[in-house]
mmCIF file of C-alpha atoms and ligand atoms in Angstrom:
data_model
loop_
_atom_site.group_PDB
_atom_site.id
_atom_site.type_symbol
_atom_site.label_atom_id
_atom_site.label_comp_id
_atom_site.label_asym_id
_atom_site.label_seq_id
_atom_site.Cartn_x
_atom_site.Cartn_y
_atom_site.Cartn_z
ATOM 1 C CA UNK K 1 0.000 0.000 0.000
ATOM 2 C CA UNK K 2 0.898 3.505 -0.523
ATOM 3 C CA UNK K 3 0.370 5.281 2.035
ATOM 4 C CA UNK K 4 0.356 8.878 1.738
ATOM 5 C CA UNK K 5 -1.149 10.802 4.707
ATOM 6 C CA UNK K 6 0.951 12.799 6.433
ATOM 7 C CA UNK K 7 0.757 10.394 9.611
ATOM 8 C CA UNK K 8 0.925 7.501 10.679
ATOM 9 C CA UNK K 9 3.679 7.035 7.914
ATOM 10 C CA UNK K 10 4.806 4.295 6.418
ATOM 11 C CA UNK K 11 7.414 2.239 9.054
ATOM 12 C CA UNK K 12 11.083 1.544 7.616
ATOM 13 C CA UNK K 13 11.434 -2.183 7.976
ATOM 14 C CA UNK K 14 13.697 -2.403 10.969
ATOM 15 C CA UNK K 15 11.634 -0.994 12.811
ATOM 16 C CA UNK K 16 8.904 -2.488 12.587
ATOM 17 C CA UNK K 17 10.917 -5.671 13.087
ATOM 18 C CA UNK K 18 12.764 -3.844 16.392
ATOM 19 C CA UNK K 19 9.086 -4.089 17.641
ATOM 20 C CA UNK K 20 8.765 -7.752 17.592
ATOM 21 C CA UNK K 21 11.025 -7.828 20.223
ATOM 22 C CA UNK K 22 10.293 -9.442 23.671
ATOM 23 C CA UNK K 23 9.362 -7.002 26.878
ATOM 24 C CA UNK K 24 11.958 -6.428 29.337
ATOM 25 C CA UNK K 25 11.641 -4.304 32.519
ATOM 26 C CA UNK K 26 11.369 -0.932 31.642
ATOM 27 C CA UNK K 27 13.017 0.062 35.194
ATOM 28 C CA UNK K 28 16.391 -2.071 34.438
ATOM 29 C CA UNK K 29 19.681 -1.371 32.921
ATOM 30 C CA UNK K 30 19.000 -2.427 29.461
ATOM 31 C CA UNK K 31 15.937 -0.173 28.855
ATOM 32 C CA UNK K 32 18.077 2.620 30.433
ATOM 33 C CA UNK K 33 20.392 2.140 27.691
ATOM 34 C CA UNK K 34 17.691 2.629 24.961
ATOM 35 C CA UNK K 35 16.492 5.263 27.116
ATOM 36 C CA UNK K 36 20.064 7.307 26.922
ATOM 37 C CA UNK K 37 20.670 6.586 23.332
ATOM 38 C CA UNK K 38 17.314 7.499 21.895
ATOM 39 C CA UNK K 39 17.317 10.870 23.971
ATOM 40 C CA UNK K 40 20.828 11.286 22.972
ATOM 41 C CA UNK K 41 19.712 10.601 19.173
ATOM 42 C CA UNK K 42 16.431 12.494 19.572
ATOM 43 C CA UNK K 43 18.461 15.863 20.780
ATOM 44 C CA UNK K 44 20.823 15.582 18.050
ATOM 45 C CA UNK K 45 17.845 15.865 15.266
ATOM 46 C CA UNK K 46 16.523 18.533 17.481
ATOM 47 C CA UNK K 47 19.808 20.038 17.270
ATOM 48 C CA UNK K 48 20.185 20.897 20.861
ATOM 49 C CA UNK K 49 22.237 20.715 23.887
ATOM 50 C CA UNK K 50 18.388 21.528 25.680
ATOM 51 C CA UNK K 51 16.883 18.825 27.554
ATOM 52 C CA UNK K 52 14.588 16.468 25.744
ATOM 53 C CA UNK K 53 12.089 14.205 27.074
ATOM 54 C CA UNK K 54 10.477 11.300 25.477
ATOM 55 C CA UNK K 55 6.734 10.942 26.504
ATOM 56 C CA UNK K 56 4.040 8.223 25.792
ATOM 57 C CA UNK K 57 1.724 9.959 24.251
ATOM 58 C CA UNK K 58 0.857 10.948 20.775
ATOM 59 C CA UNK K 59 1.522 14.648 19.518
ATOM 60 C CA UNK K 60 -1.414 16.505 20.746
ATOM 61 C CA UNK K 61 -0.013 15.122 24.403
ATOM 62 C CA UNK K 62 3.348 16.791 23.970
ATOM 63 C CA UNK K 63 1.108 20.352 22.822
ATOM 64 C CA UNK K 64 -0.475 19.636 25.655
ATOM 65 C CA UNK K 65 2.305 19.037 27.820
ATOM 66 C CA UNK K 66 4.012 21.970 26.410
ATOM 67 C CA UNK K 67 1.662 24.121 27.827
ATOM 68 C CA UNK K 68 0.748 23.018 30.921
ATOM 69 C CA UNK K 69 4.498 22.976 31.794
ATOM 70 C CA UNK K 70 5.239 26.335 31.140
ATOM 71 C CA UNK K 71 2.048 28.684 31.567
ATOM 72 C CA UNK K 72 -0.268 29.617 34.409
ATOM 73 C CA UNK K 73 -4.301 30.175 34.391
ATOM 74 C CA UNK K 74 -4.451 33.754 33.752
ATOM 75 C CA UNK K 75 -1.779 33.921 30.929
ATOM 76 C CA UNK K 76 -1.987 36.406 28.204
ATOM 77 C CA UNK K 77 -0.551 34.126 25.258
ATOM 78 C CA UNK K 78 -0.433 34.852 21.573
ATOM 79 C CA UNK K 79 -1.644 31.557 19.291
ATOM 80 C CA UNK K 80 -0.551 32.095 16.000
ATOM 81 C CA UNK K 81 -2.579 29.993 13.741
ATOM 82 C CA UNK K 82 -2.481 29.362 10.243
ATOM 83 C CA UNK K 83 -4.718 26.004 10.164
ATOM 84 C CA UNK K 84 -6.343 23.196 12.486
ATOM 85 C CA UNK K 85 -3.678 22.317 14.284
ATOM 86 C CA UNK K 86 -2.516 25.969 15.089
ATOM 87 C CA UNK K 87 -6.495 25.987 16.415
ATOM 88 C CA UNK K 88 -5.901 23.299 18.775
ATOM 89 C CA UNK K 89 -2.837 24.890 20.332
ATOM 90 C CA UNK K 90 -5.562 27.653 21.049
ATOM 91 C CA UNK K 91 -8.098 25.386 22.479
ATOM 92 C CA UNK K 92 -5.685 23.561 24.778
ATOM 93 C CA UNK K 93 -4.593 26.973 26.458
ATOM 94 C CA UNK K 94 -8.044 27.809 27.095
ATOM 95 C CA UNK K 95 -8.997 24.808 28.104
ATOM 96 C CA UNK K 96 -6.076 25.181 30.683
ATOM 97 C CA UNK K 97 -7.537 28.701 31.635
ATOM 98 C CA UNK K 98 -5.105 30.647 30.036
ATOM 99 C CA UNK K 99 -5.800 34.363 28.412
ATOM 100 C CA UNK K 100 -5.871 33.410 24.783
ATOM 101 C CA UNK K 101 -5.179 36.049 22.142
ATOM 102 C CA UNK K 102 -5.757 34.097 18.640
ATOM 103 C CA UNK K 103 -3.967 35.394 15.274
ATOM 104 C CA UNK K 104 -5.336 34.066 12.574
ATOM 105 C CA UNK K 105 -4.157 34.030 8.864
ATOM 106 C CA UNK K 106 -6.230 32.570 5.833
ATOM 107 C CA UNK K 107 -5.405 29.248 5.691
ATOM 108 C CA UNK K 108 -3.717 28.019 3.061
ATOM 109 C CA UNK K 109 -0.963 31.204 4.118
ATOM 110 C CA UNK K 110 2.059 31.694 6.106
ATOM 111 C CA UNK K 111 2.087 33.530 9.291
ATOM 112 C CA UNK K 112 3.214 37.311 8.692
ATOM 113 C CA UNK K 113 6.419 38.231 11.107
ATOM 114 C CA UNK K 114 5.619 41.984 10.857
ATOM 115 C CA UNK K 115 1.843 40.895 12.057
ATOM 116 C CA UNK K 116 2.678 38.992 14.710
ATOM 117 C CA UNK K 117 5.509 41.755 16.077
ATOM 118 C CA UNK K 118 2.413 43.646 15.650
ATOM 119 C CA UNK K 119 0.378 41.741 18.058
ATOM 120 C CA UNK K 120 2.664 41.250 20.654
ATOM 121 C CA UNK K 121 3.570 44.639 20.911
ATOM 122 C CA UNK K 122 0.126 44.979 21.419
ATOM 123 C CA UNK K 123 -0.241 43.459 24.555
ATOM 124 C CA UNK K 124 2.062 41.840 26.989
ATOM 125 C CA UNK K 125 2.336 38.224 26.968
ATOM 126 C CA UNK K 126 3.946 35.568 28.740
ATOM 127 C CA UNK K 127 4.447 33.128 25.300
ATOM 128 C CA UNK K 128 3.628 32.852 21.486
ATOM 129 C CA UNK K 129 2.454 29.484 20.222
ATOM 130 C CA UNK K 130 2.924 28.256 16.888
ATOM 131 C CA UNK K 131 2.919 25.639 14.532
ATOM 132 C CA UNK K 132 5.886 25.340 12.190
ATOM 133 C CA UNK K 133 4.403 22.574 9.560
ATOM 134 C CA UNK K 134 0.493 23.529 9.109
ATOM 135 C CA UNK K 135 -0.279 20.120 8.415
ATOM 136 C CA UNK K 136 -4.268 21.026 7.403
ATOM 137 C CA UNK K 137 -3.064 23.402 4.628
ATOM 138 C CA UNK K 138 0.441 21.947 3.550
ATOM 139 C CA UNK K 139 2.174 25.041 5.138
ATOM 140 C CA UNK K 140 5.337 25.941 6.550
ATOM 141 C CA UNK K 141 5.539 29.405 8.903
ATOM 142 C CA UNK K 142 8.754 31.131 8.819
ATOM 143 C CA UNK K 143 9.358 29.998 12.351
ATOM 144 C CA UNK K 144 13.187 31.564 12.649
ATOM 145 C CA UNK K 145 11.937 34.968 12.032
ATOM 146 C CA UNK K 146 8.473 34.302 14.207
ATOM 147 C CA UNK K 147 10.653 33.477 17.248
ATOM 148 C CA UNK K 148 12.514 36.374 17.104
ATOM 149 C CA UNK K 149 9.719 38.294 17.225
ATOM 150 C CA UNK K 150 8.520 36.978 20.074
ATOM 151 C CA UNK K 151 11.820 37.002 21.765
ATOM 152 C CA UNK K 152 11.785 40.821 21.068
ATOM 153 C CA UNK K 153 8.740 40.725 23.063
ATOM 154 C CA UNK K 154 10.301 38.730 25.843
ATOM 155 C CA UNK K 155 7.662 35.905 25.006
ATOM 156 C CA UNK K 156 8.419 32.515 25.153
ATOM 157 C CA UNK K 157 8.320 30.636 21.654
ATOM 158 C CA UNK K 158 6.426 27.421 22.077
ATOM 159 C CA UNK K 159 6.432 25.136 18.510
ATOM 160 C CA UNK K 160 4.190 22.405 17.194
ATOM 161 C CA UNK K 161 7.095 21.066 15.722
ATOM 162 C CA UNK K 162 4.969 17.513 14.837
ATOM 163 C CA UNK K 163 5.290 17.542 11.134
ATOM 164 C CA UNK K 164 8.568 19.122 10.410
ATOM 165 C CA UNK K 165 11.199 18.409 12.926
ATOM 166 C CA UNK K 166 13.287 15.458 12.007
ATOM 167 C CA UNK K 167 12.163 15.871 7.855
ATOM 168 C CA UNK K 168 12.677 19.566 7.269
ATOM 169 C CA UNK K 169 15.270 22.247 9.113
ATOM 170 C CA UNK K 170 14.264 22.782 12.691
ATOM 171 C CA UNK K 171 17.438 23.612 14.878
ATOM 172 C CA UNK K 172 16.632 24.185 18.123
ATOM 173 C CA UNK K 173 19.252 25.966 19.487
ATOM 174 C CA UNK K 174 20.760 28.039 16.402
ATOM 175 C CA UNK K 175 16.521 29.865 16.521
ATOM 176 C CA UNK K 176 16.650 29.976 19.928
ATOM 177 C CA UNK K 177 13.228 28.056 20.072
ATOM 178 C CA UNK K 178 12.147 27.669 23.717
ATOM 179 C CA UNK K 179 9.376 24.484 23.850
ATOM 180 C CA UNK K 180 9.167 22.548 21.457
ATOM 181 C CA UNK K 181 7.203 19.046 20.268
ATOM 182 C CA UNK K 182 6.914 16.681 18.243
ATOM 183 C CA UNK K 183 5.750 13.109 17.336
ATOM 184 C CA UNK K 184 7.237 9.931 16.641
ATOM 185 C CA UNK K 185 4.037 8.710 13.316
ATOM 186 C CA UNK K 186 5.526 11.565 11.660
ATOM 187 C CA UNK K 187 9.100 11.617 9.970
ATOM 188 C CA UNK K 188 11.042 9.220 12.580
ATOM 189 C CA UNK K 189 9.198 6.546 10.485
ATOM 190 C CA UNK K 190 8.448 4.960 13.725
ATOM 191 C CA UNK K 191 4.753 3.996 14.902
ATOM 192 C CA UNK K 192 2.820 6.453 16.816
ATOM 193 C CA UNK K 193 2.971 6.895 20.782
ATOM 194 C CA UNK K 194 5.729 8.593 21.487
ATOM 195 C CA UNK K 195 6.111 12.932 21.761
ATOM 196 C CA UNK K 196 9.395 14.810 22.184
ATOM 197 C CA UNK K 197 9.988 17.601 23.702
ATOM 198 C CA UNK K 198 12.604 20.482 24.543
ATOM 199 C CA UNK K 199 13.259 23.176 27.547
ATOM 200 C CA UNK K 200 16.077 25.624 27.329
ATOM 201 C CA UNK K 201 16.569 27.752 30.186
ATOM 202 C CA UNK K 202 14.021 29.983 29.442
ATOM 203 C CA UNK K 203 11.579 27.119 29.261
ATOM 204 C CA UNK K 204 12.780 25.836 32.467
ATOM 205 C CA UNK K 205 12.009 28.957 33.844
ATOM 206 C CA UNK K 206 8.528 29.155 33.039
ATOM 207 C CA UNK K 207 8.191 25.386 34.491
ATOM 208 C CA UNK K 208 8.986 27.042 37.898
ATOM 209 C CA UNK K 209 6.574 29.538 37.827
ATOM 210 C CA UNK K 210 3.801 27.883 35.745
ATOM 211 C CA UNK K 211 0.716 26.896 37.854
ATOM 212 C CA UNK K 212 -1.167 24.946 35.493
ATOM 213 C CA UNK K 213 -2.014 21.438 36.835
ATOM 214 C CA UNK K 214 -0.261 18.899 35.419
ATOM 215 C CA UNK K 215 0.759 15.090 36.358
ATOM 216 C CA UNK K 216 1.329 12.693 34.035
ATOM 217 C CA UNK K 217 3.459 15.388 31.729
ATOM 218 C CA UNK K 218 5.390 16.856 34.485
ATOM 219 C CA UNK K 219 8.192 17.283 33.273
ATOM 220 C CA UNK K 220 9.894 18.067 36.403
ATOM 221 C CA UNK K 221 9.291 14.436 37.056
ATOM 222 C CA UNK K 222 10.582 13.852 33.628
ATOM 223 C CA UNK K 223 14.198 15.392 33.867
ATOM 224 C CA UNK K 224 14.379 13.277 37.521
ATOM 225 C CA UNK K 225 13.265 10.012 36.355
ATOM 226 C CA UNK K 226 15.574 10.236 33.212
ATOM 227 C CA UNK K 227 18.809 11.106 35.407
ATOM 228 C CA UNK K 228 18.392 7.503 36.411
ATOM 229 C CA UNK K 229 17.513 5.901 33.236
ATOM 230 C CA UNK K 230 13.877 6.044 33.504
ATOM 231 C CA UNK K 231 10.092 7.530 32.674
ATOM 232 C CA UNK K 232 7.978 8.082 35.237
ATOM 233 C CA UNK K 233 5.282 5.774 34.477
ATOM 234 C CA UNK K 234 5.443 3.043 31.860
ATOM 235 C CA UNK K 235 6.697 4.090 28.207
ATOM 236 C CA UNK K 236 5.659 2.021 25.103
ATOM 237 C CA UNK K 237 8.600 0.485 25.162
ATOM 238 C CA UNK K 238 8.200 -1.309 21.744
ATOM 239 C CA UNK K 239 8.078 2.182 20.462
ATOM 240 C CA UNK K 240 11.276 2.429 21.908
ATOM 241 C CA UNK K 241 12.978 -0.561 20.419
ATOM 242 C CA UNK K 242 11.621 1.145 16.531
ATOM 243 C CA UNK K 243 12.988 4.246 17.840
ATOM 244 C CA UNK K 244 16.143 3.414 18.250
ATOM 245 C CA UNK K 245 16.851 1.227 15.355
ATOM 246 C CA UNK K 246 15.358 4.436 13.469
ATOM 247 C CA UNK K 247 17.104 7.250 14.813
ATOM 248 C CA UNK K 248 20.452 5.196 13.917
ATOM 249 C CA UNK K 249 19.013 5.249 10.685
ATOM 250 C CA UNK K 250 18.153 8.635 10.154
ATOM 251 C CA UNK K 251 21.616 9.810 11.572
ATOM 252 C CA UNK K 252 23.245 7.484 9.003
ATOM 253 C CA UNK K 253 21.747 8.934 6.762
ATOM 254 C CA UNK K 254 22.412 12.093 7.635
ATOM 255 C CA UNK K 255 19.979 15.149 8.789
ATOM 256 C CA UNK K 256 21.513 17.363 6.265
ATOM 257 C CA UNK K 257 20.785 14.559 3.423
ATOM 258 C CA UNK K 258 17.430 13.703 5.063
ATOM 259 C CA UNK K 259 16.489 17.756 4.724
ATOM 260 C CA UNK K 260 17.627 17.693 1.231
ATOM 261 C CA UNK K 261 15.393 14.139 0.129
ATOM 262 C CA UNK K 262 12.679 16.054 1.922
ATOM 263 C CA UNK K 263 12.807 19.006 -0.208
ATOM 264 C CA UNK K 264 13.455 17.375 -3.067
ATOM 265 C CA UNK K 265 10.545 14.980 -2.721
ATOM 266 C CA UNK K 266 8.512 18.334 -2.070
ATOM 267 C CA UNK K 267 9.312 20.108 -4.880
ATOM 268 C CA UNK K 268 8.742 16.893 -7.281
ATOM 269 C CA UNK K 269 5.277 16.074 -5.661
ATOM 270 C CA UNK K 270 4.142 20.006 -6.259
ATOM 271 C CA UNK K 271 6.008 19.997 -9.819
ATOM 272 C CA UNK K 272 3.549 16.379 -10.846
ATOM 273 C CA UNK K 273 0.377 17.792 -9.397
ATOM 274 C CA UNK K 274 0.350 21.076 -11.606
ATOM 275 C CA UNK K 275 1.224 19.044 -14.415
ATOM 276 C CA UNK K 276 -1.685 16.845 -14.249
ATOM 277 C CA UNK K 277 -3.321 20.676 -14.578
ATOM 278 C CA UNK K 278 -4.221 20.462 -10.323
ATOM 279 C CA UNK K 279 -4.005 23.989 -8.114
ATOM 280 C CA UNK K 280 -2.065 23.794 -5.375
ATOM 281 C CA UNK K 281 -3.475 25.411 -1.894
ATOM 282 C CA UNK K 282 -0.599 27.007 -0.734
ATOM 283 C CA UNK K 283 1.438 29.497 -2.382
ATOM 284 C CA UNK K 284 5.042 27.761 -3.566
ATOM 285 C CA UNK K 285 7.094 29.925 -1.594
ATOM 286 C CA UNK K 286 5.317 28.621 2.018
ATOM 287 C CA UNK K 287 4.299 25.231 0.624
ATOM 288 C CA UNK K 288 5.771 22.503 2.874
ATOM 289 C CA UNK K 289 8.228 19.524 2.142
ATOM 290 C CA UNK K 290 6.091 17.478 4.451
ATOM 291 C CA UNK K 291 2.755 17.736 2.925
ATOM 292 C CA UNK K 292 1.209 18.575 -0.282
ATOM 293 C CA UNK K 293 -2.773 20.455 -0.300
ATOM 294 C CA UNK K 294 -4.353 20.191 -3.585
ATOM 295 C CA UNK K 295 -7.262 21.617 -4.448
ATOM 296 C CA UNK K 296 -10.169 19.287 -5.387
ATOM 297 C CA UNK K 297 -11.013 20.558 -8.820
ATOM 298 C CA UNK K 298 -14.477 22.090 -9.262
ATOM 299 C CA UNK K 299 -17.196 19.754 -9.736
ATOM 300 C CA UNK K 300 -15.428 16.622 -8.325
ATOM 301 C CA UNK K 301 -16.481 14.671 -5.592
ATOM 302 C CA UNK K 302 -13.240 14.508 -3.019
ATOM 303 C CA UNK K 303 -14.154 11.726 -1.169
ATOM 304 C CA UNK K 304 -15.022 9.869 -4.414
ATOM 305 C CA UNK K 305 -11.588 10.839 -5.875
ATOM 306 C CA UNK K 306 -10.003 9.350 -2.627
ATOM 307 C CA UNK K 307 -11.753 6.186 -2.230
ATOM 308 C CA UNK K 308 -11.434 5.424 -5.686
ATOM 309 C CA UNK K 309 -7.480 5.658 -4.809
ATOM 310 C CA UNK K 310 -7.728 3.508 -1.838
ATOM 311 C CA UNK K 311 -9.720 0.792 -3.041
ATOM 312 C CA UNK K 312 -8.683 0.665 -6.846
ATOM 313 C CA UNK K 313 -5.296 1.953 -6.703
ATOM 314 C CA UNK K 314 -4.087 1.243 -3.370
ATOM 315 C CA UNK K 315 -2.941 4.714 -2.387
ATOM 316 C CA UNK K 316 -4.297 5.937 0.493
ATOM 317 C CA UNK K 317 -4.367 10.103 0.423
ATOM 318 C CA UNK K 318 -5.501 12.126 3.197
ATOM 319 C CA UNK K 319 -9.131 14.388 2.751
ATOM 320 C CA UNK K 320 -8.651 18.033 4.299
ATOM 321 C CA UNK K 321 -9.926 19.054 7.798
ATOM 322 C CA UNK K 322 -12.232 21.335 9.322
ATOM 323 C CA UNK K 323 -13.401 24.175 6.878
ATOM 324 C CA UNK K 324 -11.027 22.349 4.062
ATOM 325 C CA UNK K 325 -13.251 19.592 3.947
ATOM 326 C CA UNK K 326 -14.184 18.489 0.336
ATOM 327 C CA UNK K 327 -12.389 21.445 -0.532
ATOM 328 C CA UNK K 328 -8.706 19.653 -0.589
ATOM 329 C CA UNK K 329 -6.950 16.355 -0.158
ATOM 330 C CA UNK K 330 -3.125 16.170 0.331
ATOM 331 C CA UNK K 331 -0.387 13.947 -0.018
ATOM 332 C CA UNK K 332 2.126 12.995 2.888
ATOM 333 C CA UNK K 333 5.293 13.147 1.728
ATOM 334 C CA UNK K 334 7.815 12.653 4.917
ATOM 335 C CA UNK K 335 9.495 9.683 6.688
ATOM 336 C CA UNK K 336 10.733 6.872 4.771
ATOM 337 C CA UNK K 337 9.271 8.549 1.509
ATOM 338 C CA UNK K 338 10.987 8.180 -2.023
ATOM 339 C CA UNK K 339 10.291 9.883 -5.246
ATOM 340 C CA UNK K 340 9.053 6.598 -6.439
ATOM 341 C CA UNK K 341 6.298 6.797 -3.724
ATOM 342 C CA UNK K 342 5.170 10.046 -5.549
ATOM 343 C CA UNK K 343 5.499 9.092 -8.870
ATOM 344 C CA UNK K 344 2.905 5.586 -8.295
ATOM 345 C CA UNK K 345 1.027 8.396 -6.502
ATOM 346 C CA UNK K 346 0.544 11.168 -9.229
ATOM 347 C CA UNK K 347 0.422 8.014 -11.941
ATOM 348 C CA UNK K 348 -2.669 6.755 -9.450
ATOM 349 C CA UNK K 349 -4.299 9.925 -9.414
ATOM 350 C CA UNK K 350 -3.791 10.312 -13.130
ATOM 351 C CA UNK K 351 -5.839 7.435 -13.509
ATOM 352 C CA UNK K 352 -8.075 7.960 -11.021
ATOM 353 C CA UNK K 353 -9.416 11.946 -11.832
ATOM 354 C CA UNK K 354 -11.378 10.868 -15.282
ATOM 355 C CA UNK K 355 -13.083 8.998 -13.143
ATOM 356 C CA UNK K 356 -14.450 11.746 -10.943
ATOM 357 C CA UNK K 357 -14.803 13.698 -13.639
ATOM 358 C CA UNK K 358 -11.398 15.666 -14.232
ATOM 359 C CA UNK K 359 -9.063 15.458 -17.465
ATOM 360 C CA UNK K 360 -5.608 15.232 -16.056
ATOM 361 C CA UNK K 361 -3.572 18.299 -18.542
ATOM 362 C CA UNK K 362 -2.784 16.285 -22.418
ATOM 363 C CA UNK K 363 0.904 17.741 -21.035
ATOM 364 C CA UNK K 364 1.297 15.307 -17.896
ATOM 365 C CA UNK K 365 3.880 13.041 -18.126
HETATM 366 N N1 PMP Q 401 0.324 19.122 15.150
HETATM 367 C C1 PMP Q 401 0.551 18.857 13.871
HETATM 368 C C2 PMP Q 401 1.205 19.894 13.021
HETATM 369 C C3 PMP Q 401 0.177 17.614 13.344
HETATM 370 O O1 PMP Q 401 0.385 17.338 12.065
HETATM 371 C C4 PMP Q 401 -0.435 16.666 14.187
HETATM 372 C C5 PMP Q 401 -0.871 15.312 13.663
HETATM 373 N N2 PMP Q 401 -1.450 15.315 12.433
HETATM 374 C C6 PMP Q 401 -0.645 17.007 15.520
HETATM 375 C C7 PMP Q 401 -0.240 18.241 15.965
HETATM 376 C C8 PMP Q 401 -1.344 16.089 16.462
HETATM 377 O O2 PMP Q 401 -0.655 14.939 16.657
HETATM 378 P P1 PMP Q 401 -1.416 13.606 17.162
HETATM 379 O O3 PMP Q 401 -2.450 13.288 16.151
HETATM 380 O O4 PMP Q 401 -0.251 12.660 17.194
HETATM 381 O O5 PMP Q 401 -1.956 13.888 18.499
#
């Protein structure tokens, strides 16, 4: 199968075969091992010296965790959102009782730097959060310039890091980012349940002061518990095992080559789908490496299009969310992803569109 969501993604073989392995005792020496070396390998594709913390939980926990960890009720925080997941970091803080300011852009578009600075100045709040991969509209936000924006605000940058770190440039340390997540489904081509996340100092800071109840995420309880080897409460430890056959992967490979595969992959997806005579949702310069939005051509049924895929072609595509609903569908294009994936995908859909209705352009390859 071809699976081309933009999570869960497709597994690399090891490991998935890692997984197979028996359970050992997740408070003994050998899981402290993995527990070293995966954290160890997990800060080097966050490129950090910052703590990082390995939680069982998928990558709405880590938001979750993210903010709970660093703000109080009462908080004035700036969400930046440019899509449904930048919505959800909203909802969380509310939901945790914190002063939400929301700043929304059209989705589809990037998040404006000069509109943010804007907004902070604005007001004064105690964090920005943002999402650096819009995975409901295929796009990436300039999150360098964003964080130094907020840092000229004295606001704490907090990323949704879930779809880009570990596929597309996301150093840590060299933007200064304060918090940030992300998931294991996505470009770790490991299995879903695990979230990562960073602290620098600043971060650590706000974990002192922040009054937001939290258990389970503490990540107070975190940093102890991993100073002897350990999580606080029972990891998924065959997530582990895949983990750590990947991440050996992915630094053999390299994260400079696995940016560059990425982009390439990116660029050759959008290049097939305006051949075939498709729009794309986002504008080229924002569009992301991760994942592709394409607009469903008038008059054809989206859902049609993408069970016709699934059941006749094998390809399974993702449909869009929330108000992109019928509007879009998009193509995951991170992990263990090759151009060959694309190319059986765009040959798919060129087979697939007369049959909904579209002409694929006479020009498409
Ligand atoms: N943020 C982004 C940008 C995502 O793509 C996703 C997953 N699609 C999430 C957050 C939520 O992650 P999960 O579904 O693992 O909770």
């Amino acid at each position: 199968m071809n699976l081309r969501i933009p999570g869960p993604t497709t597994c690399a073989k090891e490991a998935l075969e890692a997984m197979s392995r028996q359970m050992i005792n997740h408070r003994g020496p050998e899981f402290a091992d993995i527990l070293r070396r995966v954290t160890s390998g997990a800060q080097q594709v966050f490129q950090t010296k910052n703590d990082v913390f390995i939680l069982t939980t998928s990558g709405t926990g880590g938001m979750e965790a993210a903010v709970i960890n660093a703000l109080s009720p009462g908080d004035s925080v700036l969400c930046v959102s440019i899509g449904a997941f930048g919505d959800r970091f909203a909802q969380i803080c509310e939901t945790y009782g914190a002063k939400v300011t929301k700043l929304d852009f059209e989705w589809g578009k990037a998040a404006d730097p000069a509109a943010v600075d804007k907004a902070l100045a604005a007001g004064s709040y105690k964090a920005m959060l943002v999402t650096h991969n819009e995975t409901s509209t295929g796009v990436t936000n300039p999150l360098k310039e964003l964080a130094e924006v907020a840092r000229k605000h004295n606001a704490l940058t907090i990323v949704d890091a879930v779809s880009s770190l570990s596929a597309i440039p996301c150093p840590v340390d060299e933007w200064d980012l304060d918090i940030v997540v992300t998931g294991s489904q996505k470009g770790w081509m490991v299995p879903p349940a695990l979230a990562m996340i960073s602290l620098n100092e600043r971060g650590w800071k706000a974990y002192e002061e922040a009054k937001m109840p939290r258990f389970y995420f503490d990540l107070g309880k975190a940093k102890s518990y991993l100073e002897r080897g350990q999580t606080p409460w029972t990891p998924a430890i065959s997530v582990f095992f895949a983990m750590d056959v990947a991440l050996e992967m992915m630094l053999s490979e390299g994260l400079q080559n696995i940016f560059a595969r990425h982009a390439r992959i990116g660029a050759l997806t959008r290049r097939l789908i305006k051949e075939l005579g498709l729009e794309l949702l986002a504008d080229e310069s924002v569009a992301s490496d991760t994942v592709t939005a394409v607009k469903v051509p008038e008059g054809v049924d989206g859902r049609e299009l993408n069970r016709i895929m699934r059941e006749d072609y094998d390809t399974v595509l993702a449909g869009g969310q929330a108000a992109l609903q019928g509007k879009i569908f998009r193509i995951g294009h991170l992990g263990a992803v090759t151009e060959d994936d694309i190319v059986a995908c765009v040959d798919a859909l060129k087979k697939a569109l007369p049959r909904v209705g579209f002409a694929p352009a006479a020009a498409a390859p």
